[in-house]
Structure formats: structure tokens, C-alpha cells
Amino acid sequence: MPRSRRSRAIATAEASLPALSVLAVVDAAIARGERRSIGEWTALAREAVRCGRSDAATAQAYAAACTVRLAD
């Protein structure tokens, strides 16, 4: 299974709102044609899963952090 699908499957199984929010930002970046290493994107999703929280505020914080990191 490709890394991106594996990350999404893990995030869904863990019901990790932060990871799912990161993956939504990544999906939008890919749709815009941005080309980064999939490793960078999946690393952010893994970090979000490992944070151990799954509330909306944490999801928003991770989505914002992802947007900032992808802007570099």
C-alpha cells in the first residue's frame, strides 16, 4: 500500500482528527499541483497521529502547522 494511503488508513483507524486535517491540507496542495516529497507530508500526518489527541482545536492547530510547513 502506498505511504499516503497507509497514512490515511492509520489516521482513520485511530479516529485522529489532527492527522485527517493534515491529510486534507495535503490533498488540497496536491490538487493545486504542488510537488513535495510524499515523505514530508506523511511525516506530518504521523506526527499528528502520535500526538494522542483528537479534538477539533488540535486538528485546527495541526492543519495550520501543515500549511505553514508546506509554505516553506
Short mmCIF file of C-alpha atoms in Angstrom, two decimals:
data_model
loop_
_atom_site.label_atom_id
_atom_site.label_comp_id
_atom_site.label_asym_id
_atom_site.label_seq_id
_atom_site.Cartn_x
_atom_site.Cartn_y
_atom_site.Cartn_z
CA MET A 1 0.00 0.00 0.00
CA PRO A 2 1.47 3.43 -0.90
CA ARG A 3 2.56 5.53 2.04
CA SER A 4 -0.16 8.17 1.57
CA ARG A 5 -2.97 5.60 1.63
CA ARG A 6 -1.36 3.84 4.59
CA SER A 7 -1.20 7.16 6.49
CA ARG A 8 -4.86 7.86 5.71
CA ALA A 9 -5.85 4.34 6.79
CA ILE A 10 -3.98 4.72 10.09
CA ALA A 11 -5.46 8.16 10.72
CA THR A 12 -8.96 6.86 10.03
CA ALA A 13 -8.49 3.75 12.18
CA GLU A 14 -7.19 5.89 15.03
CA ALA A 15 -10.01 8.41 14.50
CA SER A 16 -7.27 11.04 14.52
CA LEU A 17 -8.84 14.36 13.59
CA PRO A 18 -5.42 16.09 13.61
CA ALA A 19 -3.98 13.60 11.11
CA LEU A 20 -7.06 13.72 8.92
CA SER A 21 -6.86 17.53 8.90
CA VAL A 22 -3.20 17.35 7.83
CA LEU A 23 -4.13 14.94 5.05
CA ALA A 24 -6.89 17.30 3.90
CA VAL A 25 -4.32 20.12 3.60
CA VAL A 26 -2.02 17.75 1.71
CA ASP A 27 -4.84 16.73 -0.64
CA ALA A 28 -5.52 20.40 -1.39
CA ALA A 29 -1.81 21.04 -2.04
CA ILE A 30 -1.63 18.11 -4.44
CA ALA A 31 -4.79 19.31 -6.21
CA ARG A 32 -3.09 22.70 -6.70
CA GLY A 33 -0.18 20.89 -8.33
CA GLU A 34 2.34 21.28 -5.52
CA ARG A 35 5.06 18.67 -5.67
CA ARG A 36 6.83 17.82 -2.47
CA SER A 37 8.22 14.62 -1.15
CA ILE A 38 5.38 12.36 -0.03
CA GLY A 39 7.64 11.57 2.90
CA GLU A 40 7.35 15.15 4.15
CA TRP A 41 3.58 15.00 4.00
CA THR A 42 3.19 11.61 5.60
CA ALA A 43 5.65 12.59 8.35
CA LEU A 44 3.29 15.41 9.33
CA ALA A 45 0.34 13.02 9.39
CA ARG A 46 2.28 10.50 11.52
CA GLU A 47 3.23 13.28 13.93
CA ALA A 48 -0.44 14.24 14.22
CA VAL A 49 -1.48 10.63 14.92
CA ARG A 50 1.20 10.30 17.59
CA CYS A 51 0.14 13.47 19.40
CA GLY A 52 -2.51 11.40 21.18
CA ARG A 53 -5.26 13.99 20.90
CA SER A 54 -8.26 14.05 18.60
CA ASP A 55 -10.19 17.21 19.36
CA ALA A 56 -11.16 19.92 16.91
CA ALA A 57 -8.76 22.51 18.34
CA THR A 58 -5.79 20.18 17.93
CA ALA A 59 -6.92 19.32 14.39
CA GLN A 60 -7.04 23.04 13.54
CA ALA A 61 -3.59 23.58 15.04
CA TYR A 62 -2.08 20.74 13.01
CA ALA A 63 -3.78 21.92 9.81
CA ALA A 64 -2.34 25.40 10.39
CA ALA A 65 1.11 23.98 11.12
CA CYS A 66 0.93 21.88 7.99
CA THR A 67 0.01 24.92 5.90
CA VAL A 68 2.98 26.85 7.32
CA ARG A 69 5.41 23.98 6.78
CA LEU A 70 4.25 23.45 3.22
CA ALA A 71 4.72 27.16 2.51
CA ASP A 72 8.48 26.89 3.06
#
